[in-house]
Tab-separated table of C-alpha atoms and ligand atoms in Angstrom:
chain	number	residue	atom	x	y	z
Q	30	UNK	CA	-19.699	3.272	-7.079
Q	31	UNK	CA	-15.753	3.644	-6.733
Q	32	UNK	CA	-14.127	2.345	-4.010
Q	33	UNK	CA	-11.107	3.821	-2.751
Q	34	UNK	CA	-7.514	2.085	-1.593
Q	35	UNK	CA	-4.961	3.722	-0.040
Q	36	UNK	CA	-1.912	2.154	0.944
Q	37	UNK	CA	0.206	4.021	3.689
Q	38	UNK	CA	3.519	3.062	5.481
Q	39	UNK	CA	5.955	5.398	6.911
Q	40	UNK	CA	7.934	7.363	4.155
Q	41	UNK	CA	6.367	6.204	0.982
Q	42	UNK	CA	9.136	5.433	-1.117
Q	43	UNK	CA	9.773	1.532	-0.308
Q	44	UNK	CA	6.515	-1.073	0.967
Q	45	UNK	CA	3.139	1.637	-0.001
Q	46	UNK	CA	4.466	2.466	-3.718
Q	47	UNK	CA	5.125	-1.196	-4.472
Q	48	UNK	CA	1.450	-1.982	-2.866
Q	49	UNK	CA	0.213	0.708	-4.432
Q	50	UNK	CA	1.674	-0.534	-7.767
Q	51	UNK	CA	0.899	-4.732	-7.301
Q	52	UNK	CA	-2.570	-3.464	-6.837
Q	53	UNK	CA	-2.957	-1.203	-9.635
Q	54	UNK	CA	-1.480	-3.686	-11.491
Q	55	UNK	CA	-4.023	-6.325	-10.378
Q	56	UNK	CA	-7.076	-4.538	-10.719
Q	57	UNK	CA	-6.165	-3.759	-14.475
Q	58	UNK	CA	-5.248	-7.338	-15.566
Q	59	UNK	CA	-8.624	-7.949	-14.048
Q	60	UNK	CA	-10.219	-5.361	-15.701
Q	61	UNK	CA	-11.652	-3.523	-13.024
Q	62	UNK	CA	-9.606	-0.417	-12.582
Q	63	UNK	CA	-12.596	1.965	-13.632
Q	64	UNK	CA	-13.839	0.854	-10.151
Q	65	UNK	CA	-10.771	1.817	-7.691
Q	66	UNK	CA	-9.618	5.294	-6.710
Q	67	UNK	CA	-6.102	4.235	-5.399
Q	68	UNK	CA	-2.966	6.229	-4.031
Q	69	UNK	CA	-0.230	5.834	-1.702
Q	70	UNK	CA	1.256	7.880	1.310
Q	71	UNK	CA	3.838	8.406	4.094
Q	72	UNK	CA	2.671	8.976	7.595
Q	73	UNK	CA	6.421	11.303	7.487
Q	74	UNK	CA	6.642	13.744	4.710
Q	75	UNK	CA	10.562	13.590	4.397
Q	76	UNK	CA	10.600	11.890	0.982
Q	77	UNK	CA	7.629	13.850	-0.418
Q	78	UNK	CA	8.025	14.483	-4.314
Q	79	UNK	CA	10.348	11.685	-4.868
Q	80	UNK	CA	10.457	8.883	-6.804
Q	81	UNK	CA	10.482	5.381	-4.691
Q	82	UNK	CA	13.829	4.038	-3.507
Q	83	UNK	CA	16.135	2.618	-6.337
Q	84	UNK	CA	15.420	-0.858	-4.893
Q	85	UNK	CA	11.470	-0.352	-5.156
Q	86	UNK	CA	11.923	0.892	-8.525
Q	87	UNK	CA	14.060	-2.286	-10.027
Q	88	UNK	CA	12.073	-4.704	-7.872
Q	89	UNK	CA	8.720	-3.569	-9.673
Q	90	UNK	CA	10.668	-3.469	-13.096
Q	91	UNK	CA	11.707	-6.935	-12.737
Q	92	UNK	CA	8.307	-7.964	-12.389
Q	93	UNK	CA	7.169	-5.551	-15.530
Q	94	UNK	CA	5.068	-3.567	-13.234
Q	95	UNK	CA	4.907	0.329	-14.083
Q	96	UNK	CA	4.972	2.923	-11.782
Q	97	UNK	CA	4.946	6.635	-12.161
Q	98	UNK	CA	3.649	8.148	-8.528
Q	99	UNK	CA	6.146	10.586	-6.211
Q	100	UNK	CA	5.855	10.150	-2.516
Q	101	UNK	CA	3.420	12.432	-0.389
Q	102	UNK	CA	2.590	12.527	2.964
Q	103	UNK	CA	-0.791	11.306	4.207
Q	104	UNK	CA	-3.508	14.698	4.633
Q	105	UNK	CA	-6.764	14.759	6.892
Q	106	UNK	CA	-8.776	14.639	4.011
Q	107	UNK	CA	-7.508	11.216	2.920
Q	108	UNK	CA	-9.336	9.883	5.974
Q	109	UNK	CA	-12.384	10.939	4.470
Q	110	UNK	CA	-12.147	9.940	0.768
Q	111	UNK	CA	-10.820	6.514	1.173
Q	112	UNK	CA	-13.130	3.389	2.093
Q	113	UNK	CA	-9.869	1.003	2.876
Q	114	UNK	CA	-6.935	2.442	4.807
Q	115	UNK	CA	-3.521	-0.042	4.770
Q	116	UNK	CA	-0.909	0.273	6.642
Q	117	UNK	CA	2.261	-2.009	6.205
Q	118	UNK	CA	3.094	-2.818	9.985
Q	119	UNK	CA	1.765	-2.144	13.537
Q	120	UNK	CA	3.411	1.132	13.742
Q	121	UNK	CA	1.633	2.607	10.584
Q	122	UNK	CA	-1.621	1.329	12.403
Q	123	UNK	CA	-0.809	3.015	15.656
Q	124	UNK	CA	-0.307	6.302	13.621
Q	125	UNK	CA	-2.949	5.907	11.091
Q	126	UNK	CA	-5.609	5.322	14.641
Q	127	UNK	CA	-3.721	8.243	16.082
Q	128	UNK	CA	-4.900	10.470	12.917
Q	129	UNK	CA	-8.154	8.974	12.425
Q	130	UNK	CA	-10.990	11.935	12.506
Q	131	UNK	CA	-14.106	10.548	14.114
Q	132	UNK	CA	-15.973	11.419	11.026
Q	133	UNK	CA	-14.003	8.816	9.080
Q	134	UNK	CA	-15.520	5.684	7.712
Q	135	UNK	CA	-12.308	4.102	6.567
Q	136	UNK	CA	-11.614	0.744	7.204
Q	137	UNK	CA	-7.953	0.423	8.326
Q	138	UNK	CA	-6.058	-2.761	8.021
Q	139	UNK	CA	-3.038	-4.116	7.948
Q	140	UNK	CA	-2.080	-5.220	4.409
Q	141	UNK	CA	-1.023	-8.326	5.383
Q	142	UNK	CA	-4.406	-9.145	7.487
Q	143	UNK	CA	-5.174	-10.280	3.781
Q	144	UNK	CA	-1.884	-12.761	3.472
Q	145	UNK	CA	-3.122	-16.518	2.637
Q	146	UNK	CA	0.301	-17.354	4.108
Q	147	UNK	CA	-0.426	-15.224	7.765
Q	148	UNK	CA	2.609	-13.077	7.478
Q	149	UNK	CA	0.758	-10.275	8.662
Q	150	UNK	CA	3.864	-7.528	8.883
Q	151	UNK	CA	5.510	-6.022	6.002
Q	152	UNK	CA	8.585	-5.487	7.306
Q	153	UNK	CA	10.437	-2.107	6.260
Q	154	UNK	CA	13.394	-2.852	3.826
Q	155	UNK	CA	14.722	0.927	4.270
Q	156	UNK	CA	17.970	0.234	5.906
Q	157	UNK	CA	18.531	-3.077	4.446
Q	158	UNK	CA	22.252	-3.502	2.674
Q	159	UNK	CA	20.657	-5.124	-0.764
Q	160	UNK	CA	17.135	-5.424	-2.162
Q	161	UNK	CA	15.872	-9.086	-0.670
Q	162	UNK	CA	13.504	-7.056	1.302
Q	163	UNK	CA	12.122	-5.397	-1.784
Q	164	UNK	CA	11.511	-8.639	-3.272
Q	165	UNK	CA	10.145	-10.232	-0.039
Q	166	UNK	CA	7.664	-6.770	0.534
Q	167	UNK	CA	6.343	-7.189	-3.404
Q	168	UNK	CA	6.218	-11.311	-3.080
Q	169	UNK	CA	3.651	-10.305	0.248
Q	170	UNK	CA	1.784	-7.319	-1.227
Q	171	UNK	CA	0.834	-9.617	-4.030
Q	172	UNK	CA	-0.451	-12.119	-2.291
Q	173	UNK	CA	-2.135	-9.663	0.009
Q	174	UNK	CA	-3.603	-7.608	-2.726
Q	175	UNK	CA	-4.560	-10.484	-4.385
Q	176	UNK	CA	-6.708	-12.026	-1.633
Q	177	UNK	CA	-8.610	-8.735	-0.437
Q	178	UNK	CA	-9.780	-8.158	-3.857
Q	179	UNK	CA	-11.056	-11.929	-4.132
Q	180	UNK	CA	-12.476	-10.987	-0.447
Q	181	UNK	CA	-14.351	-8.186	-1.766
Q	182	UNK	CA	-15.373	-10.430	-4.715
Q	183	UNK	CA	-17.343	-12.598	-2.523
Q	184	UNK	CA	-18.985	-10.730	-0.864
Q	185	UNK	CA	-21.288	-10.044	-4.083
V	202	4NP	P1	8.941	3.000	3.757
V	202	4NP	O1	10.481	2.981	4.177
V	202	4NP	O2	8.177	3.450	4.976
V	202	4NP	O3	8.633	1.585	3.394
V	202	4NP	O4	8.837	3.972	2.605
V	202	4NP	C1	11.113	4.097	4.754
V	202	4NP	C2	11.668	5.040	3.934
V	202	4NP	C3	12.320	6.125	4.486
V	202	4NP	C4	12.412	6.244	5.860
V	202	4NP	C5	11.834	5.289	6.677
V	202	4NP	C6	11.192	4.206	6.115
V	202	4NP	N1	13.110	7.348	6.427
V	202	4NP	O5	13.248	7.370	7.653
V	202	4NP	O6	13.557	8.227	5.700
């Protein structure tokens, strides 16, 4: 059965498209992307139909990762058709619990809950003068992404 990943933070165009993209990335190296629904989203909709921030974009390219997706802003519905729910630091938590429908069976984490090295918050390189945070977010989501699917893999 697919299982479904959805990686949220708060406008969608910096930390949740490069998760989104180091995971997509992962699952199809390991061959297992037929299994994963996965998406990204803002809990904000300003950014909505836009590519991610120039910084996200070159950050992924330097590490030969593709990525297509335009932002969008998280929908009721996505609390319903996804099984794992990420959020990037405590503040996308607080909104993503605000949200949450009682009918949902989504597990929401924080991405880095998954982080071998502990750094559980992925800090939001928005404002930032260069693109060190960009790095920094991809170096974590990969490591995070990384460990939750080896998680998931022993559990079988
Ligand atoms: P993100 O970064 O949540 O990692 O996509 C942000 C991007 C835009 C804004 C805030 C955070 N904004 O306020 O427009």
């Amino acid at each position: 059965m697919t299982k479904g990943a959805l990686f949220v933070c708060l406008g969608n165009i910096c930390r949740s498209p490069i998760a989104e993209a180091v995971f997509l990335h992962i699952i199809k190296e390991r061959g297992v992307s037929e299994e994963w629904k996965v998406d990204s989203a803002g809990l904000g909709g300003w950014h909505s139909g836009n590519m991610p921030d120039p910084r996200a974009r070159a950050t992924l390219a330097n590490h030969d990762i593709q990525y297509s997706n335009t932002a969008r802003q998280i929908e009721p519905e996505d609390y319903l058709e996804y099984d794992y729910i990420f959020g990037m630091d405590n503040n996308n938590i607080s909104g993503l619990k605000r949200d949450l429908p009682p009918n949902s069976k989504a597990k929401i984490f924080l991405l880095g809950d998954f982080d071998p090295q502990g750094e559980k918050i992925i800090r939001d390189p928005y404002y930032d003068t260069g693109s060190e945070g960009f790095e920094k977010c991809y170096q974590q989501c990969l490591r995070s992404c990384t460990a939750f699917l080896d998680s998931l893999a022993k559990e079988v």
